[in-house]
Coordinates of C-alpha atoms and ligand atoms in Angstrom, one line a residue:
X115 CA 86.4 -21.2 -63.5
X116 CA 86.8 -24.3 -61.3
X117 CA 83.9 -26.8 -60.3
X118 CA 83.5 -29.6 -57.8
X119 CA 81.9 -32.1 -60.9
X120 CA 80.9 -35.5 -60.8
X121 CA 79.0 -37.9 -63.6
X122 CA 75.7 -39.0 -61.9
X123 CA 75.6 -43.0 -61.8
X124 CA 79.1 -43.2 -61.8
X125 CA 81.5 -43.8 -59.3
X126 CA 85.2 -41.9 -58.6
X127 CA 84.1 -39.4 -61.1
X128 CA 84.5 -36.7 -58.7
X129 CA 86.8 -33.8 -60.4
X130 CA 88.5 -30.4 -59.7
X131 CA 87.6 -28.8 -63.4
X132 CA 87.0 -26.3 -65.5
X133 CA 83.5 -25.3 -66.3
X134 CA 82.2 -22.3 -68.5
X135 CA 81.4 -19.1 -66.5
X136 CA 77.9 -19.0 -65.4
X137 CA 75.8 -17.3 -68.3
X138 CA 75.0 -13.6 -67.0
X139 CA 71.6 -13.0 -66.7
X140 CA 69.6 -9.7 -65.9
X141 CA 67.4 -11.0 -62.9
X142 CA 70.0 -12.6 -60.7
X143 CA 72.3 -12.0 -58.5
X144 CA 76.2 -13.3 -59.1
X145 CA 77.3 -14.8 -56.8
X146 CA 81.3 -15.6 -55.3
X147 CA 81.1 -18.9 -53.5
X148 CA 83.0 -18.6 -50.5
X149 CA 82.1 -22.8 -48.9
X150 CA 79.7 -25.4 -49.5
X151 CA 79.3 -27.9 -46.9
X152 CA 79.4 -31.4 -47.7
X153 CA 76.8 -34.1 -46.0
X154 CA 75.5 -38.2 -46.8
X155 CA 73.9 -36.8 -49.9
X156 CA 77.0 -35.9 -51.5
X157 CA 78.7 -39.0 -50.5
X158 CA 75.6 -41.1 -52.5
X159 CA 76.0 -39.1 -55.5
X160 CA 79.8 -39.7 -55.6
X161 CA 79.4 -42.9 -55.0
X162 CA 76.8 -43.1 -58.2
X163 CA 73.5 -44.3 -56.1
X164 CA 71.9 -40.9 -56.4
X165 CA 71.7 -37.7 -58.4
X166 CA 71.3 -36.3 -62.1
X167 CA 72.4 -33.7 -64.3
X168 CA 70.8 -30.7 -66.0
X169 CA 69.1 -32.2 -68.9
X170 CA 71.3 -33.1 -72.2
X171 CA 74.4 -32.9 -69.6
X172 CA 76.7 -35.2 -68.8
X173 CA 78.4 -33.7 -65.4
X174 CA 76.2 -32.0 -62.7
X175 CA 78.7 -29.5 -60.3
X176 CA 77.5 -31.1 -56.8
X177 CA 77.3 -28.6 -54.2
X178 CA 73.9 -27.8 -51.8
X179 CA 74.9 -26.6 -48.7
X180 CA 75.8 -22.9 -50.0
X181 CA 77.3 -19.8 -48.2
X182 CA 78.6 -16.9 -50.8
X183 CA 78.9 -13.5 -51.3
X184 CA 77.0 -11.4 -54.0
X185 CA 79.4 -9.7 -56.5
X186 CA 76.4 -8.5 -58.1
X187 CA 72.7 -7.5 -57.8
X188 CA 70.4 -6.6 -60.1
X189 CA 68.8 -3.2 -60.5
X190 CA 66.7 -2.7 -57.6
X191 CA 67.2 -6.1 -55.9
X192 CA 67.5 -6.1 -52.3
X193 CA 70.7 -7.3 -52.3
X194 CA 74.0 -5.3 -53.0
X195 CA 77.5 -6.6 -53.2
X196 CA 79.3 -7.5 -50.0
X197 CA 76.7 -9.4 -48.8
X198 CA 76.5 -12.8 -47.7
X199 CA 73.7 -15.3 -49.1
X200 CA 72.3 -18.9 -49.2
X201 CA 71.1 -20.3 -52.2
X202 CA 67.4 -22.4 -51.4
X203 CA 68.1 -26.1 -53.0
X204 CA 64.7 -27.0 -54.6
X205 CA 63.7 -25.2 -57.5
X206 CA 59.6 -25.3 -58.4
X207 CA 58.4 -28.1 -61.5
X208 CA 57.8 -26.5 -64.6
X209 CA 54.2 -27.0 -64.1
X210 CA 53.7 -26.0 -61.6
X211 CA 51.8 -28.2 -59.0
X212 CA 49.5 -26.3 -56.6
X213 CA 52.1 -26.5 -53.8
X214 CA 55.1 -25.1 -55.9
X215 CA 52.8 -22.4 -57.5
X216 CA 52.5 -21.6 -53.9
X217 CA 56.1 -21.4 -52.6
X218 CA 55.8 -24.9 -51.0
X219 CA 58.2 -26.6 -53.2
X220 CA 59.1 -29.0 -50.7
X221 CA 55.9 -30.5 -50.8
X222 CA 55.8 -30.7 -54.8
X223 CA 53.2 -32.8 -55.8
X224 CA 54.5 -34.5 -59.1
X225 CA 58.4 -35.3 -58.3
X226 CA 59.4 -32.7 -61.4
X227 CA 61.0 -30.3 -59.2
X228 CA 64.9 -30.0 -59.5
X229 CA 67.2 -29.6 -57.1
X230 CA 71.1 -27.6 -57.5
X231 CA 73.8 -30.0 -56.9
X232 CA 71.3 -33.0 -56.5
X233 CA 68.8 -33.4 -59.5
X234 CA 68.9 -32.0 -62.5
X235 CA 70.7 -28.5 -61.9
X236 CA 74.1 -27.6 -61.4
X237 CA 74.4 -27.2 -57.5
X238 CA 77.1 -24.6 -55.7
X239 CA 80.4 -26.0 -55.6
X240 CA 81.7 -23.5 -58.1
X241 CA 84.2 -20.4 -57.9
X242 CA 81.2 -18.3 -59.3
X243 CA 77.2 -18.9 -59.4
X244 CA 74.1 -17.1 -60.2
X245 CA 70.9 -17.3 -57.9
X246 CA 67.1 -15.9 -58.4
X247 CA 66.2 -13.4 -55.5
X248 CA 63.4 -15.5 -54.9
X249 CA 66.0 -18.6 -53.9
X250 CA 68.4 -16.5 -52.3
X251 CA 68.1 -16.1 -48.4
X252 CA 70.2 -13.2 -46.9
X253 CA 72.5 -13.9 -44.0
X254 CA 73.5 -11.3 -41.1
X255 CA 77.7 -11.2 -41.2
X256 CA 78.1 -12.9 -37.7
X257 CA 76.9 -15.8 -39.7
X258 CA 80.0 -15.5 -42.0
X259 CA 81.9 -18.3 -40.2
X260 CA 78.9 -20.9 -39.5
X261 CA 75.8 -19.6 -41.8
X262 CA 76.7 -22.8 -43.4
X263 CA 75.1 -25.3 -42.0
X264 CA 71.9 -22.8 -43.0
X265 CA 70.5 -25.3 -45.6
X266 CA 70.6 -28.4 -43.2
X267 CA 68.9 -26.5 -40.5
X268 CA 66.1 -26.0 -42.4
X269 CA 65.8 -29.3 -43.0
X270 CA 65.4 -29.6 -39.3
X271 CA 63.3 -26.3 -39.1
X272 CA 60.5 -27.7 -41.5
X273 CA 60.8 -31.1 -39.3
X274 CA 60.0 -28.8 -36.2
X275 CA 57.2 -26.8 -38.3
X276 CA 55.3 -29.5 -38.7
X277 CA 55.7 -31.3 -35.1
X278 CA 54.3 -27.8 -33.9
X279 CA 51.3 -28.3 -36.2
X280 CA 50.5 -31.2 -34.8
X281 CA 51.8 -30.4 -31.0
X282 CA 49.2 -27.6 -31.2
X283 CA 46.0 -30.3 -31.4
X284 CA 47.4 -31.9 -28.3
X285 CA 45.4 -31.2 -25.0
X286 CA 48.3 -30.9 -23.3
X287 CA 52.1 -29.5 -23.9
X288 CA 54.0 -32.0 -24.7
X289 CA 58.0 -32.0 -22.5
X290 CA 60.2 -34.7 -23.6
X291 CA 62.1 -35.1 -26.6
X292 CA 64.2 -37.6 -28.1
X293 CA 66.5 -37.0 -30.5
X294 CA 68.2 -40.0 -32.6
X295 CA 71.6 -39.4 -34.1
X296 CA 74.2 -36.9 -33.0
X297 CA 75.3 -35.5 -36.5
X298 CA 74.4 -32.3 -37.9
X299 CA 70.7 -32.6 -38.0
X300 CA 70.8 -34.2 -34.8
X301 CA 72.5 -31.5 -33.2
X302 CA 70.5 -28.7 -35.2
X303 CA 67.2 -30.6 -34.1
X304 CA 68.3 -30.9 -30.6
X305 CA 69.1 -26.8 -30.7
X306 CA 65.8 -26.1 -32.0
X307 CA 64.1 -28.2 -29.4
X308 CA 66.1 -26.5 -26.8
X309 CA 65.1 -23.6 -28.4
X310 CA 61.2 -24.4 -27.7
X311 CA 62.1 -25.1 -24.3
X312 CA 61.1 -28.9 -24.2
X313 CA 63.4 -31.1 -22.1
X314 CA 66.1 -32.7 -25.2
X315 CA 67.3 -36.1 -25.3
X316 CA 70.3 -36.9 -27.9
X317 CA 70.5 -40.6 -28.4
X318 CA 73.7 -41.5 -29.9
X319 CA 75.0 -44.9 -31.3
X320 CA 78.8 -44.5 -29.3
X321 CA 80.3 -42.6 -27.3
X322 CA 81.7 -39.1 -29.0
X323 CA 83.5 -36.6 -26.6
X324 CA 82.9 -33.7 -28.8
X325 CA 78.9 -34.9 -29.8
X326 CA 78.6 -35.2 -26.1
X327 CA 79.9 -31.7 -24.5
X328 CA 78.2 -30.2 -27.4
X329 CA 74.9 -32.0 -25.8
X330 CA 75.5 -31.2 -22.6
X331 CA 76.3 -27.4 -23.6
X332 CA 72.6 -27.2 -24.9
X333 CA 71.6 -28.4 -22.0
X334 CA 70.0 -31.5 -23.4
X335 CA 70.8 -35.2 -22.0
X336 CA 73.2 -37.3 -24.3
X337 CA 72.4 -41.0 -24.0
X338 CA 73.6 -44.4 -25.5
X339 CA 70.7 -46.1 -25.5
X340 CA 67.0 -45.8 -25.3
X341 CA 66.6 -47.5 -21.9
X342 CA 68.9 -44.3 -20.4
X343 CA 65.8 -42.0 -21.0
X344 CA 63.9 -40.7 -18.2
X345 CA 60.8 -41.9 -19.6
X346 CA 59.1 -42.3 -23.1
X347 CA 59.5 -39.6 -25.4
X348 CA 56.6 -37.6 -26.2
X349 CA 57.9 -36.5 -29.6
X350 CA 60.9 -38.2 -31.2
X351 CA 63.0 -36.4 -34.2
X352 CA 64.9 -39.3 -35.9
X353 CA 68.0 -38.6 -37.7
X354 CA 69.6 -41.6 -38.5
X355 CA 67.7 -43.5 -40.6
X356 CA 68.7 -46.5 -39.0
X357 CA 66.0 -49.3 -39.8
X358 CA 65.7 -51.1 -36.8
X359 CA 66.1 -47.9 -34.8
X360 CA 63.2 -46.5 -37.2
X361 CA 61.0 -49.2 -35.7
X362 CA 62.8 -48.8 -32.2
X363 CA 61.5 -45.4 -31.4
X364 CA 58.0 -45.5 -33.2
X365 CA 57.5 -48.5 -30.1
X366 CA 59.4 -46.1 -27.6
X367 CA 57.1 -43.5 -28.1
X368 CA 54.8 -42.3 -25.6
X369 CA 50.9 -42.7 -25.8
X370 CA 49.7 -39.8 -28.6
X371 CA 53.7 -39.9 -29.7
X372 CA 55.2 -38.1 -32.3
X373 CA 57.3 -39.5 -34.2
X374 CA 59.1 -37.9 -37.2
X375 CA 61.5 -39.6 -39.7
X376 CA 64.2 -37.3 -41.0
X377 CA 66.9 -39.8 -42.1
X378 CA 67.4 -41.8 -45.1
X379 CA 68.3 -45.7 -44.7
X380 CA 71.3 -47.1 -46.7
X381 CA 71.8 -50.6 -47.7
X382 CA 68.8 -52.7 -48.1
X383 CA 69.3 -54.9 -44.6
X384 CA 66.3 -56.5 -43.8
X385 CA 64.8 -56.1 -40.3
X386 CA 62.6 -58.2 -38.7
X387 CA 59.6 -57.2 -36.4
X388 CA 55.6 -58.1 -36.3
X389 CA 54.1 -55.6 -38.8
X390 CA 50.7 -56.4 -36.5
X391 CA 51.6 -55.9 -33.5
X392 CA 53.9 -52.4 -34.8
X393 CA 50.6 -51.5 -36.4
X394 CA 48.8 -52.3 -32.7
X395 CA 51.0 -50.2 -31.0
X396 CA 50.4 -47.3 -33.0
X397 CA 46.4 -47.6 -33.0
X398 CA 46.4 -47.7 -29.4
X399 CA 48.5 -45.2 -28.5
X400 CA 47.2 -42.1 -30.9
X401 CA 50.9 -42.3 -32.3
X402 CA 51.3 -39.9 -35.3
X403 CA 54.4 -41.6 -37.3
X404 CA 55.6 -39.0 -40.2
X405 CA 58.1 -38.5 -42.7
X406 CA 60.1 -34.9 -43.8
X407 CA 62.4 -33.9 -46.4
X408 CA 63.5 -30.3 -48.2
X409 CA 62.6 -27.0 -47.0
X410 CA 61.0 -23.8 -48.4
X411 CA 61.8 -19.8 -47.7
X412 CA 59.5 -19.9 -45.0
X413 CA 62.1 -22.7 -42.9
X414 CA 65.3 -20.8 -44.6
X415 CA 64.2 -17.9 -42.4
X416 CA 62.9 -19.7 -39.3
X417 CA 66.9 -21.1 -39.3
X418 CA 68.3 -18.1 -39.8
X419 CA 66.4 -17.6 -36.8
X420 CA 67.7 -20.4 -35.2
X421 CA 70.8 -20.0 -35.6
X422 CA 71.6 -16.1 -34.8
X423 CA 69.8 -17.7 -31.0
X424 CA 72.2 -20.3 -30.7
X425 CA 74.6 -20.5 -27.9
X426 CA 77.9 -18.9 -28.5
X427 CA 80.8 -21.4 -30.1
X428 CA 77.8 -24.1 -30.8
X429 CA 77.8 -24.0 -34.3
X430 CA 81.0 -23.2 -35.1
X431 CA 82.1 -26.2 -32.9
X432 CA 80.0 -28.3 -35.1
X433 CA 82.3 -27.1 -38.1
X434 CA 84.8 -30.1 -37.1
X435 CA 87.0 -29.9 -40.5
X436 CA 87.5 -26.7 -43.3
X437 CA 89.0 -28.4 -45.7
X438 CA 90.3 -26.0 -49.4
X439 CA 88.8 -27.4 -52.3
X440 CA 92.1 -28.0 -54.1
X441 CA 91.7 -31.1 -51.1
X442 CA 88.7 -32.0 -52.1
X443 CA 88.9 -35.7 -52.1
X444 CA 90.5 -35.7 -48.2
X445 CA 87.1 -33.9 -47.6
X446 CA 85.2 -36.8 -48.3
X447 CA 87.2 -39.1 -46.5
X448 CA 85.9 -40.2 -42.8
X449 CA 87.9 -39.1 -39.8
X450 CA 87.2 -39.7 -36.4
X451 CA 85.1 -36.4 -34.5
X452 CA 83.8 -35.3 -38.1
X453 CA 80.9 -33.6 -37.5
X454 CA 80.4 -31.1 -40.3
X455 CA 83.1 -31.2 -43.2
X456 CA 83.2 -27.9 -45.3
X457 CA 85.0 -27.5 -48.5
X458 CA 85.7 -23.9 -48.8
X459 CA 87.1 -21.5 -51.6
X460 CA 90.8 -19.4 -51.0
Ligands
LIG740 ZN1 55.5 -29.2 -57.8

C-alpha cells in the first residue's frame, strides 16, 4: 500500500511509497484512512529538525492529524465497520510513569512516550492502519467533512482544561480573552472560548480577509495589534510562538492574568527584554504564566464536543485547501489564505 514517508533528520526525503500492509492483529481495529491533515509539525520533520522512526527503522510514515473509517473491529469492540474514527497521537512509555499508567499520557513524566507520525511510531498517512480501541475516538458522521481538525482541537481543548482549573480559584469570573495567532489553534481556541461565553479577542499579525470574517462570525473581535484591545486580557491563549510576542502578552496581561503558551518558537532569534523587571511584573500582578502540549481521551472527547457546537460552515471554512495525496508535495507548499491544508485519500 502507499505511505506519505520521510527519513527523520533529513531533508527532501518526503516520498509517495510503498510500505508493507499493516500486520493484522486481533485487538485492533483496521482502519481505511480517508485524510490526514497537515500542520508546522509536519513541515519540521520534513524539513529534518524534528521527528524519529520506530526503533531499528529507517523511514517513519508522518501523518497525526487522522480521520478514517474502520474496515474492521474486533470481536466485541464498540466499533463496527462504516464508522468514522480518530486515532489519539501519544502512545503511553513502556514503563509506565504514574501519569501514563493513568491515561494522562500527555503529562508523561519520563519523555519515553511515542508519538504516530512524530516519534518513534509510524503516524497515519497511509492507505490502511491499525489502531487500539483505547486510542481510537469515535466521530458522529456530520463530522465526516471537518472531524479533521479533531486532533488539533484537543490540543486547544487540554489548553482550555487547564485555564478552567485555574479560572475556578479566581474570586471572580474572569471576561476577556486574547487570543494570539489566527491559524488553526487560534481559531479552534477562539471557538472554545466563545464557547465558554467569555468576550474573544483574535490578535493576528496581518490583515487576512478569510481569518477575519471567520472572527467576526464567532463573534469575537479580530485585531492587529495589542493596543486595539478593549482593555488587558484577563486570560491570554498564545498560539504563535512568536518570542517577542511570548514576552508581549505575559506584560499585557491583566493583574492575576493567565497566560498560556501553546506555540512552539522557530529559529533561535534572540529577543531582548529585562528578565527583572519581566519577573517584577509577574510577582506583582498574581500572573500565572504556563505552558501546554498533547492531549489525552479525556480532551479528544471534550473536542468532539466542541466541534459538533460549532457554528454552521466554521470549520469547514477553516479547511482552506484538500489537496489528493498523489499532490502531496503542493500540499506543503505555502499559499496565500491557507488555513488548514488536508491531504486526503481517493
Ligand atoms: Zn509516561
Amino acid at each position: 500500500m502507499r505511505a506519505l514517508t520521510v527519513e527523520p533528520g533529513k531533508s527532501e526525503t518526503l516520498a509517495l511509497s510503498d510500505v508493507p500492509e499493516p500486520e493484522p492483529d486481533s485487538d485492533a481495529l483496521l482502519v481505511k484512512a480517508l485524510a490526514v491533515g497537515l500542520c508546522g509539525t509536519d513541515r519540521e520533520i520534513i524539513e529534518g529538525g524534528h521527528g524519529s522512526a520506530p526503533a531499528g527503522e529507517r523511514s517513519l510514515v508522518l501523518g497525526h492529524e487522522s480521520l478514517g473509517e474502520v474496515l474492521k473491529a474486533p470481536a466485541g469492540s464498540s466499533f463496527k465497520a462504516g464508522d468514522l474514527v480518530v486515532g489519539i497521537v501519544r502512545r503511553p512509555d513502556p514503563a509506565p510513569c504514574a501519569a501514563c499508567a493513568a491515561g494522562e499520557w500527555d503529562m508523561c513524566q519520563n519523555g519515553e512516550f511515542t508519538e504516530r507520525g512524530i516519534k518513534g511510531a509510524h503516524g497515519f498517512a497511509s492507505e490502511r492502519f491499525t489502531l487500539r480501541e483505547r486510542f481510537a475516538v469515535a466521530v458522529p458522521t456530520q463530522l465526516r467533512e471537518t472531524g479533521i481538525l479533531l486532533e488539533p482541537t484537543s490540543i486547544v481543548a487540554k489548553a482550555w482544561e487547564q485555564i478552567d482549573r485555574i479560572a475556578s480559584h479566581m474570586p471572580y469570573r474572569p471576561r476577556r480573552v486574547l487570543v494570539t495567532g489566527a491559524g488553526p489553534i487560534g481559531l479552534l481556541a477562539a471557538l472554545m472560548g466563545v464557547q465558554r461565553h467569555y468576550d474573544v479577542s483574535v490578535l493576528d499579525h496581518s490583515l487576512h480577509e478569510n481569518k477575519s470574517k471567520l472572527v467576526r462570525e464567532l463573534g469575537a473581535h479580530y485585531c492587529l495589534a495589542l493596543d486595539q484591545l478593549a482593555g488587558p486580557p484577563e486570560i491570554v491563549v498564545e498560539c504563535t510562538g512568536a518570542a517577542q510576542l511570548v514576552i508581549d502578552v505575559c506584560r499585557a496581561s491583566s493583574r492575576n492574568g493567565i497566560v498560556c503558551l501553546t506555540g512552539l518558537s522557530g529559529g533561535q532569534r534572540a529577543v531582548q527584554f529585562s528578565a527583572g523587571s519581566f519577573n517584577n511584573d509577574l510577582v506583582l500582578e498574581n500572573d500565572i504564566v504556563f505552558g501546554t502540549v498533547n492531549a489525552n481521551m479525556r480532551h479528544y472527547q471534550a473536542a468532539l464536543d466542541a466541534l459538533q457546537r460549532a457554528p454552521k460552515g466554521y470549520l469547514e471554512a477553516m479547511i482552506t485547501r484538500r489537496v489528493t495525496i498523489e499532490r502531496f508535495a503542493e500540499a506543503f507548499e505555502k499559499k496565500p489564505g491557507d488555513i488548514k491544508t488536508t491531504l486526503e485519500w481517493t
